[in-house]
Amino acid sequence: MNRRLLLVVLVLGSLVGLFVFGTESENPGASTFSVLGPPGMPFAPTQVGINSSWFCAGVPATSQRGGDVIVTNPTAVPLRGRITVFSTSRKVVMQDISVGARDSGSFALEKLATGDYLSAFVELDGGLGIVEQRVRHPNGRSLSPCSNAPSSNWYLADGITLSAGYDLVVTNPFPDYTNITVSVLTADGVRTPAKLQNQTIAGQSVLKIDLEQFGLRDEQLLAVEVNSTPERVVVSRAQNYYGGLGRNGYAMTLGAPSTDNRWFFADGEKAGNTSESLTLLNPSELPASVTVQVFTATEGGDEFVAVQIYDVAEGSVVKVDVDAITGLPNGRHTLVVDSPEVGIVAEQVITRGSGGGAVTVVSLGARVSSKRWWVPTALQDVNEAAMVVMNQTGDSGTFSLFTLGPGGLQPVPGFQKVALPVASDFVGGFVDVDLSGTGLIGQPILVETTVDSVVLRRPNRGTGMKGRTSVLAVPEI
Amino acid sequence: MDVDLELVSSAPSPPVVAVMVAHDPGPWFDESLAALRAQDYPNLRVLFLLTGQDPGLESRIGAVFPDAPLRNLPTNPGFGAAVNDVVRLVEGDQGFFCFLHDDIALAPDAVSQLVAEVYRSNAGVVGPKLLEWADPGRIQSVGMRVDRFGAAVGIAERGDSDQEQHDAVRDVFFLSTACLLVRADLFRALGGFDASIEYHGDGLDLCWRAHLSGARVMVVPAATARHRSDLAVRRPDVAAQADSARQGLLTALASSSGVRSVFTLLLAPLVGVVAAVAGLFTGMAKSGLAMLAAAGAGITHLPGVLHRRRAVQRLRTVPDREITPLQARGSLQLRLLFRRRHDAEEVRDRTRVARRSLRTAGKLAMGAWVSIAVLFVIGSRSIIGRKMPVVGTFLPIPSSPTDLFGTYGSGWWPSGLGRSEAAPSGVGLLGLANAVSLGHPGLLRMLLVLGPVVLGFIGMFHFAAVFRSTRSRVAALVAYVVNPLPYAAIAAGRWGPLAVYGAFPWALELLRRASGIQAASSVLDEDGVEITDAVAVVGIGRQVRLAAALALLEAVVAAFVPSFPLMVLVSAVVLAVATLVARGTLASLAGLGTAAIAGVAAFVLHVPWSIRFMERGGWGELMGNGEHVGSLGLARIARFEIGRVPLAPLSLALLVPFFVGILLAKGWRLTWMARAAALVLPFGGLALASDAGSTLPESGVLLVPVAVGLAIAAAGAVSAFDEDVRGGRIGWRQPLGLATFIALGVAIVPALAGVGSGQWQAPGSELAGTLGSLPSNPPTGDFRILYLGDSRLLPIPGREYRDGVSYAISDDGSLDALDSWAPRSSAGDALVINALDAIRSNATLRGGHLLAPLGIRYIIVPLIDGLQSRRGQPLPAPKGLEDAFSDQVDLRRATYVSDQAIVFENTASLPLRSLLVGRTQMASQTAGPMALAHTDFSEFIPVFVGQEAPSAAGDSISGSTPGSLHDSIGKDPRWRLTVNGASVAPRSAFGWSMAYDLPDGGKVRLSYSTSFGRRLAVAVQVLLWLLVIVATSRFRSWRRWLVRRRHSVEAPSDPLIRMDDPIGGPSS
């Protein structure tokens, strides 16, 4: 073959090859370090790790007030760990703790440190274990699981200062200072108190912010957003209700560390002496179309499904009066709040009359799916509606109860494979668990379901106060 | 006077022994013999010294001189060394030696005239007027002048018509050895020729010594001889200019007075630099570089020069002031360069038109070089004038050569987490370069960035000389210069492509020489077909020298770009294949062998460091461990756009000459087009494969051969246009040929557009700003920095962690060039990975504690490096990284840095070296992540702060604070701690690092004991490098020394000729 022809053939062949196999430029994509989602609701870890960390909301520690950190060890070996107590007085106290196998330990924070508020950071070696805090307050006890992670953003959808005290409790568990910015949404719009913009919080300390001192008095609706930088924080709300809007009692609750698209509420009720509302906060920059569904189906009962759609503008809060939903019958019900496009925060406010008084419970909805839920802090007394188990699915299932004792998990007689109904083709079926007569006092309880569920406990207020609060159980994830 | 002449003429003729050295002469030899036979001098004897292998030579001589003595020398020791044997072979001092080359034809009265003039002028050394062999009407030489540097130039310009304008007898500084009549007693007194001079400079050396001894050296124009003077043809392997310049300078240094020699030695490098630079602009770079190389040889051969001086100065009877009037003032070399005189050898056979063409070509080359130099300096003005930005791999160079040598010699390689292993040879080379720069690391860094580019330009121009025509050379130069690759590499902060850009043309040039591929003329062979390749036989000695030079080049580049030798080998393979495809010569296979040998030698030169490439994972390390500039895609690869280049699409015009050349070229030019294609296409494919993620060198490195191939193609296309198209019939070829010139003009635009930036679009020092705000050697103790983030953004080579996330570790302070070599994996890496796993999976929020024993105080997540990620187009941080690290309660988010990086400070970190006390001391005996997570790391006292010397540190520790001295390195028995001179046994701390329990304080010294094996390895390595350097330059000296020894042993004890014997006597 002619030299030139051979060369031309080879060159053309090679060029075709280069064009065929040559890659197009790829847009630089993001690499991935971790796929952990944003912090959500407290959960019980199931994987053995190096250690697990729990950030508690904080407890008041002035006269007649205090609180405990309750550590539950579901494992067969003693659990070691440390409690680090941060304080508004900026003193940091660390104490080693130990909890026996399949046991719980309670640690009173006011005995470890002093300050208006004390926050506990609990680390458990090995990773397993569950931590909650319980406030002892003259106006009632308030139980809440501790958070698994701090966050840069916290949302508290509900709140009032009309005949009510409102302390925002911000804990900085990191060694360095951080700055927070507090934005408050009221019925009149957004309020940004100057002193709460770039407010510095020293490292490993607690900051109490009495909202009334920042011109937020007599507010009937008060949603709070806290952003921090550079470090993350833990934010909670201490509300002491003195009758404003009919509310009463004391509640210390963690904020929501992130928004979500779906919230489950297992403890709705319509009755003559009960008022119930939902507070929907949309902190995003997009308007949200929020669907509220109410389900009344119980085992063998009637079924009522109401669907209401609410528009929640960007950066606004909307209050939904559940009692006013047309056709909602008296009695117990569950609610599901959906905002498929925009993440929101939804809280339920329910005030129940009790012995001539009333008790108000403000609680975040559940937003995870799990088939195992722990009631780690033992119920002080048990009664006919000590717990509620809500079906998260459109399939019927069962649930079983177990108690944690020295011998491990023991099935509770009469509560094995109890039917968990379906409210509709969708979600919302629930069962009120009547534990009266079971004697399940002083023991952690595990609820195991065959379908994804939400479990809520309803402990008595304690401290001689009548009525109950409601607190979500702790899901295993 | 007349009476004296009569007396001379009436006296018996003194004996003359003509000594002719014959080395495989050609057909002309018969003419030489006949001319010698025809001498009219009555008392002439002839002695032949045969140094070649021609078996028929004796019979040829015997046919003319049946009784003349012959002496066969076993090898060719060179002319001077060969004729020195006359001292033994000829007895008697009352006569003359007439030394002759085998390619000279004396006029019949030449010897008579020479002898007469010796007596007339009382001269010691005389020589005839040499005329061109083919054209006796033109002068070849009437003696030579020389300057203080030993550079010589003829008194008459070679090729001038002989119009008797040089026919006066005159003293000259020296004469050609082609025909040299020397008094026998003088020759013996001088000790003959310097046998170490093989080809060029032997006459200068002999004549200079004759001057020193008081003898006159004269040219006798009445005596004439025709001389071929075609050593360049007979011995193409001898680098005439380099050899001449070197030997001239060495002779000058040995023969001048002491003070003059010192000045000469000091001035020579300056003249060499000026000559080299000026040579670039005048198209005479070779002679300029020869001068520069000679200046270098003056220093490296100083011991030999001193030895020669001792012998030469013993001969001195006259001071320098009586000799220097015969010398030229100043530098002849520079005069020649600035007068733009062309090499006489090239000019001699040319017509007036040809001479004008040559001058035009010279102007073209000079114009091109001046333009390139001006634009390059303007385009690099910010890099030259200001501080060089710290971007990409352009890291600062440590300022202390001593530290670099110390690091290289030590068996402890402190990079990363540190471990006992051989330091990269590049560390030693950096130390050497730093020492040469007289401790100016900034200047050195600038030179290391811009220098390779300039070397690449020169190398390409040098290599393109294979095309003969200056237009083609300039086309190759322009195509290489305007290629966006080097500027894109600067913009991308990639040093690897720059190094290869500078070295690759030189490597190809060495391969070409080793293959014997020569510049070809457009001549037809016996069949009337133009030749497809021009080759010359390359002797084994030259092969060795070229292989050594290639090995040296490869080894230097491989110290920083380990894949370079492999690239050269692949180039040799594809070039050989292309040559076969183009039906060129099989000689290219010799280049393949040379490349293989050089590659192996380069590997050996880097042992023990290079052994890592043979181990598991070595291929990845050899290929640069995934260093890349991101996925570019076919279009950007084709445009060489590995970094920012303005108007880069226009550089696609460089492909036009490639296609044009293939379509137009004929003969040997088509062969070169095939070779160009062999570089462009396979390496283009490899660059694409690298870009797609294959374990290959980074695409920028692989694009260099493509750039070289396109430059060769440009030269080939221009050559084809000049020789195959121009002057032919008008048709499609003419416009196609012109397209080459248009395309080159278009391709210049991107390079021109890049000039405006002043630093070729390189960004400012982005991450360096962040690092600058971190403390250096703080009182809280030395520390390490963990770089973690997108693999494309790490400022130093790292280790892939997962899903495009990599990490790297450095010591505190600024990053420097030592961080350029990725450390090998060690047990400490497992701790890092475990900690990252725990942080990633939320298994702990005490990640800082897990990193504490490693001395990691800062975690830097690069966001903007100005290269891959810019403020306008930032790469996002790896998903989940910021959240996971922000959750860690023992990490502090540093807020004082800019948006270039996220910085976390580990509040639990231990210093690199500290005295642990209290609970921290107790905890150091525990191990495992769970224990680490709740260890109290707060009780320590920093020690050895700022003592980052790799092998030793000392401090005083108060006697009242006994504790455990903790060293954040993996356990290594070669580290030794003494307290007041007493050794303390180490123990493991935190399951990885080392601690020494100190019962009391005192003077504490921590030192590393370098093994004997490492010392031996360094010594052997240095020796090997020196051997290769010697092999590249003075390989022949010791070989000739051996030959001379053997020759002297074999010399006969009885002389072959006795001068006193009458003609026709026993020895005649």
Coordinates of N, CA and C in Angstrom, one line a residue, chain B residues 556-665:
Chain B
V556 N 15.9 13.1 36.4 CA 15.6 14.4 37.0 C 14.1 14.7 36.9
V557 N 13.5 14.4 35.8 CA 12.1 14.7 35.6 C 11.3 13.7 36.5
A558 N 11.7 12.5 36.5 CA 11.0 11.4 37.2 C 11.0 11.7 38.7
A559 N 11.9 12.4 39.2 CA 11.9 12.8 40.6 C 10.6 13.5 41.0
F560 N 10.0 14.1 40.0 CA 8.8 14.9 40.3 C 7.6 14.4 39.5
V561 N 7.9 13.8 38.3 CA 6.8 13.2 37.5 C 7.3 11.8 37.2
P562 N 7.0 10.8 38.1 CA 7.6 9.5 38.0 C 7.3 8.7 36.7
S563 N 6.2 9.1 36.1 CA 5.8 8.4 34.9 C 6.6 8.8 33.7
F564 N 7.5 9.8 33.8 CA 8.1 10.4 32.6 C 9.0 9.3 31.8
P565 N 9.8 8.5 32.5 CA 10.6 7.5 31.7 C 9.7 6.5 31.0
L566 N 8.5 6.2 31.6 CA 7.6 5.3 30.9 C 7.0 6.0 29.6
M567 N 6.8 7.3 29.8 CA 6.3 8.1 28.6 C 7.3 8.1 27.5
V568 N 8.6 8.2 27.9 CA 9.6 8.3 26.8 C 9.7 6.9 26.1
L569 N 9.6 5.9 26.9 CA 9.6 4.5 26.4 C 8.5 4.3 25.4
V570 N 7.3 4.7 25.8 CA 6.1 4.6 25.0 C 6.3 5.4 23.7
S571 N 6.9 6.6 23.9 CA 7.2 7.4 22.7 C 8.1 6.7 21.7
A572 N 9.2 6.1 22.3 CA 10.1 5.3 21.4 C 9.4 4.2 20.7
V573 N 8.5 3.5 21.4 CA 7.8 2.4 20.7 C 6.9 2.9 19.6
V574 N 6.2 4.0 19.9 CA 5.3 4.5 18.8 C 6.0 5.1 17.7
L575 N 7.2 5.7 18.0 CA 8.0 6.3 16.9 C 8.6 5.2 16.0
A576 N 9.0 4.1 16.7 CA 9.6 3.0 15.9 C 8.5 2.4 15.0
V577 N 7.3 2.2 15.6 CA 6.2 1.6 14.8 C 5.9 2.6 13.6
A578 N 5.8 3.9 13.9 CA 5.5 4.8 12.9 C 6.6 4.8 11.8
T579 N 7.8 4.7 12.2 CA 8.9 4.6 11.2 C 8.8 3.4 10.3
L580 N 8.4 2.3 10.9 CA 8.2 1.1 10.1 C 7.1 1.2 9.2
V581 N 6.0 1.8 9.7 CA 4.8 2.1 8.8 C 5.2 2.9 7.7
A582 N 6.0 3.9 8.0 CA 6.4 4.9 6.9 C 7.6 4.4 6.1
R583 N 8.0 3.1 6.4 CA 9.1 2.5 5.6 C 10.4 3.3 5.8
G584 N 10.5 3.8 7.0 CA 11.8 4.5 7.3 C 12.8 3.4 7.7
T585 N 13.8 3.9 8.4 CA 14.9 3.0 8.7 C 14.7 2.2 10.0
L586 N 15.2 1.0 10.0 CA 15.1 0.2 11.2 C 15.9 0.8 12.4
A587 N 16.7 1.8 12.0 CA 17.6 2.3 13.1 C 16.8 2.9 14.2
S588 N 15.5 3.2 14.0 CA 14.7 3.7 15.1 C 14.6 2.7 16.2
L589 N 14.8 1.5 15.9 CA 14.8 0.5 17.0 C 15.9 0.7 18.0
A590 N 17.0 1.3 17.5 CA 18.1 1.6 18.4 C 17.6 2.6 19.5
G591 N 16.8 3.5 19.0 CA 16.2 4.5 20.0 C 15.4 3.8 21.0
L592 N 14.7 2.7 20.6 CA 13.8 2.0 21.5 C 14.7 1.3 22.6
G593 N 15.8 0.8 22.2 CA 16.7 0.1 23.1 C 17.3 1.2 24.1
T594 N 17.6 2.3 23.5 CA 18.2 3.4 24.3 C 17.2 3.8 25.4
A595 N 15.9 4.0 24.9 CA 14.9 4.4 25.8 C 14.7 3.4 26.9
A596 N 14.7 2.1 26.6 CA 14.5 1.1 27.6 C 15.7 1.1 28.6
I597 N 16.9 1.2 28.1 CA 18.0 1.2 29.0 C 18.0 2.5 29.9
A598 N 17.7 3.6 29.3 CA 17.6 4.8 30.0 C 16.5 4.8 31.1
G599 N 15.4 4.2 30.7 CA 14.3 4.1 31.7 C 14.7 3.2 32.9
V600 N 15.4 2.1 32.6 CA 15.8 1.3 33.7 C 16.9 2.0 34.5
A601 N 17.7 2.7 33.8 CA 18.8 3.5 34.6 C 18.1 4.6 35.4
A602 N 17.1 5.2 34.9 CA 16.4 6.3 35.7 C 15.8 5.6 36.9
F603 N 15.2 4.5 36.7 CA 14.6 3.8 37.9 C 15.7 3.5 38.9
V604 N 16.8 3.0 38.4 CA 17.9 2.6 39.3 C 18.5 3.8 40.1
L605 N 18.5 4.9 39.3 CA 19.0 6.2 40.0 C 18.2 6.6 41.1
H606 N 16.9 6.2 41.1 CA 16.0 6.6 42.2 C 15.8 5.5 43.3
V607 N 16.5 4.4 43.1 CA 16.5 3.4 44.2 C 17.1 4.0 45.4
P608 N 16.6 3.9 46.6 CA 15.5 3.0 47.0 C 14.1 3.6 46.9
W609 N 14.0 4.9 46.7 CA 12.7 5.5 46.6 C 11.8 4.9 45.6
S610 N 12.4 4.6 44.4 CA 11.6 4.1 43.3 C 11.1 2.6 43.5
I611 N 11.6 2.0 44.5 CA 11.2 0.6 44.7 C 9.7 0.5 45.1
R612 N 9.2 1.7 45.6 CA 7.8 1.7 46.0 C 6.9 1.5 44.7
F613 N 7.4 1.8 43.6 CA 6.6 1.6 42.4 C 6.5 0.1 42.0
M614 N 7.3 -0.7 42.6 CA 7.2 -2.1 42.3 C 6.3 -2.8 43.2
E615 N 5.9 -2.1 44.3 CA 5.1 -2.7 45.3 C 3.6 -2.6 45.0
R616 N 2.8 -3.2 45.9 CA 1.4 -3.1 45.6 C 0.9 -1.7 45.6
G617 N 0.1 -1.4 44.7 CA -0.3 0.0 44.6 C 0.7 0.9 43.9
G618 N 1.8 0.3 43.5 CA 2.9 1.1 42.9 C 2.5 1.7 41.6
W619 N 1.6 1.1 40.8 CA 1.2 1.6 39.5 C 0.5 2.9 39.7
G620 N -0.3 3.0 40.7 CA -1.1 4.2 41.0 C -0.1 5.3 41.4
E621 N 0.9 5.0 42.2 CA 1.9 6.0 42.6 C 2.7 6.4 41.4
L622 N 3.1 5.5 40.6 CA 3.9 5.8 39.4 C 3.1 6.8 38.5
M623 N 1.8 6.6 38.4 CA 1.0 7.4 37.5 C 0.5 8.7 38.2
G624 N 1.0 8.9 39.4 CA 0.7 10.2 40.1 C -0.6 10.1 41.0
N625 N -1.1 8.9 41.2 CA -2.2 8.7 42.1 C -3.4 9.6 41.9
G626 N -3.8 9.6 40.6 CA -5.0 10.2 40.3 C -4.9 11.7 40.4
E627 N -3.7 12.3 40.3 CA -3.6 13.8 40.2 C -4.3 14.2 38.9
H628 N -5.2 15.0 39.0 CA -5.9 15.4 37.8 C -6.5 16.7 37.9
V629 N -6.9 17.2 36.8 CA -7.5 18.6 36.8 C -9.0 18.5 36.6
G630 N -9.6 17.4 36.9 CA -11.0 17.2 36.7 C -11.3 16.7 35.4
S631 N -12.5 16.4 35.1 CA -12.9 15.8 33.9 C -13.1 16.9 32.8
L632 N -12.2 16.9 31.8 CA -12.2 18.0 30.9 C -13.1 17.7 29.6
G633 N -13.1 16.5 29.2 CA -13.9 16.2 28.0 C -13.1 16.3 26.7
L634 N -13.6 15.7 25.7 CA -12.8 15.7 24.4 C -12.5 17.1 23.9
A635 N -13.5 18.0 23.9 CA -13.2 19.3 23.3 C -12.1 20.0 24.0
R636 N -12.1 20.0 25.3 CA -11.0 20.8 26.0 C -9.7 20.1 25.9
I637 N -9.7 18.7 25.9 CA -8.5 18.0 25.7 C -7.9 18.4 24.3
A638 N -8.8 18.4 23.3 CA -8.3 18.8 21.9 C -7.7 20.2 21.9
R639 N -8.2 21.0 22.8 CA -7.7 22.4 22.8 C -6.6 22.6 23.8
F640 N -6.1 21.5 24.4 CA -5.1 21.6 25.4 C -5.5 22.5 26.6
E641 N -6.8 22.6 26.9 CA -7.3 23.5 27.8 C -7.4 22.9 29.2
I642 N -6.2 22.6 29.8 CA -6.3 22.0 31.1 C -6.4 23.0 32.2
G643 N -6.3 24.3 31.8 CA -6.5 25.4 32.7 C -7.2 26.5 31.9
R644 N -7.3 27.7 32.5 CA -8.0 28.7 31.8 C -7.1 29.3 30.7
V645 N -7.6 29.3 29.5 CA -6.9 29.9 28.3 C -7.9 30.7 27.5
P646 N -7.6 32.0 27.4 CA -8.6 32.8 26.6 C -8.6 32.4 25.1
L647 N -9.7 32.4 24.6 CA -9.9 32.1 23.1 C -9.3 30.7 22.8
A648 N -9.4 29.8 23.7 CA -8.8 28.4 23.5 C -9.2 27.7 22.2
P649 N -10.5 27.9 21.8 CA -10.9 27.1 20.6 C -10.0 27.4 19.4
L650 N -9.4 28.6 19.3 CA -8.6 29.0 18.2 C -7.4 28.1 18.1
S651 N -7.0 27.5 19.2 CA -5.8 26.7 19.2 C -6.0 25.4 18.4
L652 N -7.3 25.1 18.1 CA -7.6 23.9 17.3 C -6.9 24.1 15.9
A653 N -6.6 25.3 15.6 CA -5.9 25.6 14.3 C -4.6 24.8 14.2
L654 N -4.0 24.5 15.3 CA -2.7 23.7 15.3 C -2.9 22.4 14.6
L655 N -4.1 21.9 14.5 CA -4.3 20.6 13.9 C -4.2 20.7 12.3
V656 N -4.4 21.9 11.8 CA -4.4 22.1 10.4 C -3.0 21.6 9.7
P657 N -1.9 22.1 10.2 CA -0.6 21.7 9.6 C -0.5 20.2 9.7
F658 N -1.0 19.6 10.7 CA -0.9 18.1 10.9 C -1.6 17.4 9.7
F659 N -2.8 17.8 9.4 CA -3.5 17.2 8.2 C -2.8 17.6 6.9
V660 N -2.5 18.9 6.8 CA -1.9 19.4 5.6 C -0.6 18.6 5.3
G661 N 0.2 18.5 6.3 CA 1.5 17.8 6.2 C 1.4 16.4 5.7
I662 N 0.4 15.7 6.2 CA 0.2 14.3 5.8 C -0.2 14.2 4.3
L663 N -1.0 15.2 3.9 CA -1.4 15.2 2.5 C -0.4 15.7 1.5
L664 N 0.5 16.6 2.0 CA 1.5 17.2 1.0 C 2.9 16.5 1.1
A665 N 3.3 16.0 2.2 CA 4.7 15.7 2.4 C 5.1 14.5 1.5

